[in-house]
PDB file of C-alpha atoms in Angstrom:
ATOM      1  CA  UNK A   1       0.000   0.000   0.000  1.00 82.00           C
ATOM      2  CA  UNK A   2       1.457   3.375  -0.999  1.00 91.00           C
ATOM      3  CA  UNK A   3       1.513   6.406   1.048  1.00 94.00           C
ATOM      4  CA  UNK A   4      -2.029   8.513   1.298  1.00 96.00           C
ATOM      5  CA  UNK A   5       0.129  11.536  -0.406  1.00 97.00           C
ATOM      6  CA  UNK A   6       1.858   8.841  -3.254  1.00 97.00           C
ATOM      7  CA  UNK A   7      -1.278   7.755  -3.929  1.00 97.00           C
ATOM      8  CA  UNK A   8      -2.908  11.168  -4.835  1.00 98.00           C
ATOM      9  CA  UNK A   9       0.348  12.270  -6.455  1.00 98.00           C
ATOM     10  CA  UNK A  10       0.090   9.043  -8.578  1.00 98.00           C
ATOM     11  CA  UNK A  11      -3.797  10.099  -9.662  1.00 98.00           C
ATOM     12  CA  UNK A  12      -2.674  14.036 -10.045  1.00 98.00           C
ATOM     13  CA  UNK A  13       0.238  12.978 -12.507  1.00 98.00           C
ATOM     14  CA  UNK A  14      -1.954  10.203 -14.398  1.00 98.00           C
ATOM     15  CA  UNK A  15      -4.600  13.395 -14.956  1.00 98.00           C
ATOM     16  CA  UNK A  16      -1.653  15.375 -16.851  1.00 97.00           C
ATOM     17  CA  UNK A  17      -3.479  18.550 -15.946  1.00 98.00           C
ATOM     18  CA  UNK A  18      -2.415  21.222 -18.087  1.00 96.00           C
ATOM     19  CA  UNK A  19      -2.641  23.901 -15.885  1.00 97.00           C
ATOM     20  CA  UNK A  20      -0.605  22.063 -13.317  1.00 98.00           C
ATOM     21  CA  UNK A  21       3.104  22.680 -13.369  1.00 97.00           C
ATOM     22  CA  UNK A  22       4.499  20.643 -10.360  1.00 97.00           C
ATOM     23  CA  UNK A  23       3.133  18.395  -7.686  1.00 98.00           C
ATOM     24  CA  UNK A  24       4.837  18.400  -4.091  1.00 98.00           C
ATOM     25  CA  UNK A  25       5.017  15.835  -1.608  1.00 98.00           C
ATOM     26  CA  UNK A  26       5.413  17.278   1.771  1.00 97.00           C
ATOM     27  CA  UNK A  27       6.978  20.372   1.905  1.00 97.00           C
ATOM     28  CA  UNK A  28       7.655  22.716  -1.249  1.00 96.00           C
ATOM     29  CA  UNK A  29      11.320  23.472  -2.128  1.00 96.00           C
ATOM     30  CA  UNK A  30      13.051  26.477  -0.924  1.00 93.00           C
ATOM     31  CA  UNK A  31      13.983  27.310  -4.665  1.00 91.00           C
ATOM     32  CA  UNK A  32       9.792  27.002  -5.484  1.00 90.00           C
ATOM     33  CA  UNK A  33       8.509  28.580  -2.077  1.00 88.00           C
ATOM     34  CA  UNK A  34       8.477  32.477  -3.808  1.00 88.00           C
ATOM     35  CA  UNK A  35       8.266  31.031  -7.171  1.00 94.00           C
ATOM     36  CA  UNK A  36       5.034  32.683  -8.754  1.00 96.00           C
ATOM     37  CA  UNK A  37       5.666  31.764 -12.552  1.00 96.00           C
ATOM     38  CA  UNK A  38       4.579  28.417 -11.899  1.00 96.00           C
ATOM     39  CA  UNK A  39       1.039  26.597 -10.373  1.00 97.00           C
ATOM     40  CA  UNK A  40       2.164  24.160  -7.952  1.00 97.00           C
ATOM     41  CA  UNK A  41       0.279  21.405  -6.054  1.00 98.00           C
ATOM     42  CA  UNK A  42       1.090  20.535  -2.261  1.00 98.00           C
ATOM     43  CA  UNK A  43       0.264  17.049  -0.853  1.00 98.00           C
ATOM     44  CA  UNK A  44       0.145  16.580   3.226  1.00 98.00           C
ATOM     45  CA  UNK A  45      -1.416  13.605   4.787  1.00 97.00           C
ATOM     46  CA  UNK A  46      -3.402  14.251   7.452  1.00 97.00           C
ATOM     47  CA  UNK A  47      -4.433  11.059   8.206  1.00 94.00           C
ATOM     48  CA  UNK A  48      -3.622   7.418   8.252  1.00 90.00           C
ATOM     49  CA  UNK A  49      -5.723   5.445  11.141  1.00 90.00           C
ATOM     50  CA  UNK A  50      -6.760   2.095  11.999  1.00 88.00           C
ATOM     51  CA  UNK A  51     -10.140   1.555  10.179  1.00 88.00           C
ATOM     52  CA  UNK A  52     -12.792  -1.429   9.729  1.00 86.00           C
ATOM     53  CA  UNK A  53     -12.369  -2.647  12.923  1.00 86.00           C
ATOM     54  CA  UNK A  54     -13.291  -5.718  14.010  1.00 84.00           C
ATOM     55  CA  UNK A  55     -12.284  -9.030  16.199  1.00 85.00           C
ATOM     56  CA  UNK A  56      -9.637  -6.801  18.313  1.00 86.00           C
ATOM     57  CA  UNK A  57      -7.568  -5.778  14.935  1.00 87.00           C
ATOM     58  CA  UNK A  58      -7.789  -3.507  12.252  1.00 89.00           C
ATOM     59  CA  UNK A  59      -8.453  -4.265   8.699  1.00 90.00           C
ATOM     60  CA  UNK A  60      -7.583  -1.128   6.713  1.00 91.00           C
ATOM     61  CA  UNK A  61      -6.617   2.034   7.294  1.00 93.00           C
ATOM     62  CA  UNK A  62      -8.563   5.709   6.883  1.00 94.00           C
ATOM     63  CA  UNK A  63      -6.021   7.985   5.039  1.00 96.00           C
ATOM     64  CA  UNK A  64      -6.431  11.574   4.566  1.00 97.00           C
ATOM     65  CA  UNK A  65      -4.462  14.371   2.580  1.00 98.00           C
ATOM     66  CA  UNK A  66      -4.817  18.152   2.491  1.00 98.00           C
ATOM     67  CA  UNK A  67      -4.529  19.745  -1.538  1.00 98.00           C
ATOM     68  CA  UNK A  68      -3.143  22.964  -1.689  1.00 98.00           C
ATOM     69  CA  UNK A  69      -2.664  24.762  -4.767  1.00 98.00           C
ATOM     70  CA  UNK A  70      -1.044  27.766  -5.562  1.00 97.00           C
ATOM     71  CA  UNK A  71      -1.602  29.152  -8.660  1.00 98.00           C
ATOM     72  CA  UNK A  72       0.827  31.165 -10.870  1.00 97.00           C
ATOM     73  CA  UNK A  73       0.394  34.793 -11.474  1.00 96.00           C
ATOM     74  CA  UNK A  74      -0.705  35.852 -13.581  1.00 94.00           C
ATOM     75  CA  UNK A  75      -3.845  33.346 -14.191  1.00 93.00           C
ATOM     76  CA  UNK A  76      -4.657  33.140 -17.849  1.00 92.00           C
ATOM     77  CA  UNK A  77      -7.130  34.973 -18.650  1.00 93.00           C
ATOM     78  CA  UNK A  78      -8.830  31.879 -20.519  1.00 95.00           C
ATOM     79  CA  UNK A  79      -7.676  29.551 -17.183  1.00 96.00           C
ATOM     80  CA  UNK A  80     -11.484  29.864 -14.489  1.00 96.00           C
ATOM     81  CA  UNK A  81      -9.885  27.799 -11.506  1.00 97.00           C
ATOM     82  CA  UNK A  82     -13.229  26.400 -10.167  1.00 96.00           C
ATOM     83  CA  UNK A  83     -13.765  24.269 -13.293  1.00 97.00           C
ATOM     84  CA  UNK A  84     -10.542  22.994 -13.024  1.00 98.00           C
ATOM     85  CA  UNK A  85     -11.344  22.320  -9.460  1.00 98.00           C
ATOM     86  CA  UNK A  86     -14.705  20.990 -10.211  1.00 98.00           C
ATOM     87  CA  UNK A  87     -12.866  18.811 -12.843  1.00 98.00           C
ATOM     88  CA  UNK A  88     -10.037  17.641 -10.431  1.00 98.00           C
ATOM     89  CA  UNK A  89     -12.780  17.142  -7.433  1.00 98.00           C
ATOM     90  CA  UNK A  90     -14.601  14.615  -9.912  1.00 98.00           C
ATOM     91  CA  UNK A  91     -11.913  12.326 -10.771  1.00 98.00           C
ATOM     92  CA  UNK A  92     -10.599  11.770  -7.298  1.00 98.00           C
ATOM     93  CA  UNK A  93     -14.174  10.975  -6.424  1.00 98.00           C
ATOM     94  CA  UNK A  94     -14.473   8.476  -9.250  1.00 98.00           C
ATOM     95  CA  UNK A  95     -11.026   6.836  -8.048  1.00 97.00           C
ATOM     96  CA  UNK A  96     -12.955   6.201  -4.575  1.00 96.00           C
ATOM     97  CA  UNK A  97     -11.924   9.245  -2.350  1.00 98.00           C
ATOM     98  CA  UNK A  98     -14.332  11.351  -0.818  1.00 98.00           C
ATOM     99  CA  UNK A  99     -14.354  15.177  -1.039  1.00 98.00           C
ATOM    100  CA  UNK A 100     -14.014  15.936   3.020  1.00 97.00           C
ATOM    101  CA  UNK A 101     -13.725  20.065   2.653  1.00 98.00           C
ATOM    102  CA  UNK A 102     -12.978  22.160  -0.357  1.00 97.00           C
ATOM    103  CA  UNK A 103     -12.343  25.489   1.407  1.00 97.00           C
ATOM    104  CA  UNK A 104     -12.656  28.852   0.075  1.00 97.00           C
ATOM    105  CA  UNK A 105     -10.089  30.545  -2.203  1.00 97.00           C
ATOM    106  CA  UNK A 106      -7.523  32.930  -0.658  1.00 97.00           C
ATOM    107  CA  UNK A 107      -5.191  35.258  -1.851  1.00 96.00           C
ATOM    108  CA  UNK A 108      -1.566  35.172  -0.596  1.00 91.00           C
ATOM    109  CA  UNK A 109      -0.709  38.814   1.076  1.00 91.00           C
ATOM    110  CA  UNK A 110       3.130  38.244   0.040  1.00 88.00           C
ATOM    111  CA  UNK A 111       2.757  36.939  -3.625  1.00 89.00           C
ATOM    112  CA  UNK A 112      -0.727  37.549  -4.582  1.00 93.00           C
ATOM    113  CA  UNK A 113      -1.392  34.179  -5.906  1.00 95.00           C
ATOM    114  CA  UNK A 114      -4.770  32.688  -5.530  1.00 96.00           C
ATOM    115  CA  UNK A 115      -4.446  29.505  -3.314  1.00 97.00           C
ATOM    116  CA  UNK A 116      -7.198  26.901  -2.464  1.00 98.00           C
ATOM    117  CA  UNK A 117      -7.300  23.849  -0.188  1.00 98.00           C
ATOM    118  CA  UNK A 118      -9.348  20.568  -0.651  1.00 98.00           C
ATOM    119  CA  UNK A 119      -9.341  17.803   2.162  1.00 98.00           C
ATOM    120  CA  UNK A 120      -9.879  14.147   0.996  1.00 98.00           C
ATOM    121  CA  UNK A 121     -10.274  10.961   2.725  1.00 98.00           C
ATOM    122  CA  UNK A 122     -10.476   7.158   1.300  1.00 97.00           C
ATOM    123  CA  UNK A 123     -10.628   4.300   3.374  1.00 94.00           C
ATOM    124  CA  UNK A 124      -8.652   1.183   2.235  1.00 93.00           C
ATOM    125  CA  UNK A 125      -8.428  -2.492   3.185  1.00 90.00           C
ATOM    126  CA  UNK A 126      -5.254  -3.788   4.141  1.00 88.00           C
ATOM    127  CA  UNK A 127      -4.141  -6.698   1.886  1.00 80.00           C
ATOM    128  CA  UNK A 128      -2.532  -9.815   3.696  1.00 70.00           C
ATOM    129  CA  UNK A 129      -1.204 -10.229   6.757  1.00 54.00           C
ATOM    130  CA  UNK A 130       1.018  -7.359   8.192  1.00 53.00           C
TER     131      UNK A 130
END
């Protein structure tokens, strides 16, 4: 079983999103952290608990990760972010994780890009013994 964040990295790249320059697993790069040329994608698991309990054991686990994006600024003036969202949204729920929170968009005081955060959860069985 991958990693919560690997696993949504793995669906993010498979989309090939053309208005997503680089996903991030963890923490962004010092060289990227000011970087406003460029939309970027953060990945941080929030969870990754004991789920389906039953007979004194666990059978899977509930993982959780936290989106961020950061778009680059200038948007496009073609580019609406919420469809992309909406878009994005939709094809994590069809590969079986649930929308938790999709929080409202904020604009970064320091480099005026547009940021947005979306929570999602999946709960998965563990396969075999551990």
């Amino acid at each position: 079983m991958l990693l919560p964040v690997s696993q949504v990295a793995s669906l993010v790249n498979a989309l090939n999103l053309t208005w997503l320059d680089k996903v991030y697993l963890n923490s962004i790069p010092n060289e990227d952290l000011d970087n406003t040329d460029i939309t970027v994608m953060l990945l941080q698991e929030t969870d990754s608990s004991p789920a389906y309990l039953a007979n004194n054991t666990f059978k899977g686990l509930a993982m959780g990760v936290e989106i961020q994006i950061f778009y680059k600024v200038p948007l496009a003036d073609d580019f609406n972010p919420l469809e992309a969202e909406i878009a994005l949204m939709k094809s994590f729920k069809e590969a079986g994780w649930l929308i938790v929170s999709s929080q409202h968009h904020t604009t970064d005081p320091d480099t005026d890009q547009v940021t947005k955060t979306i929570y999602v959860t999946k709960n998965e069985m563990i396969k075999g013994d551990i």
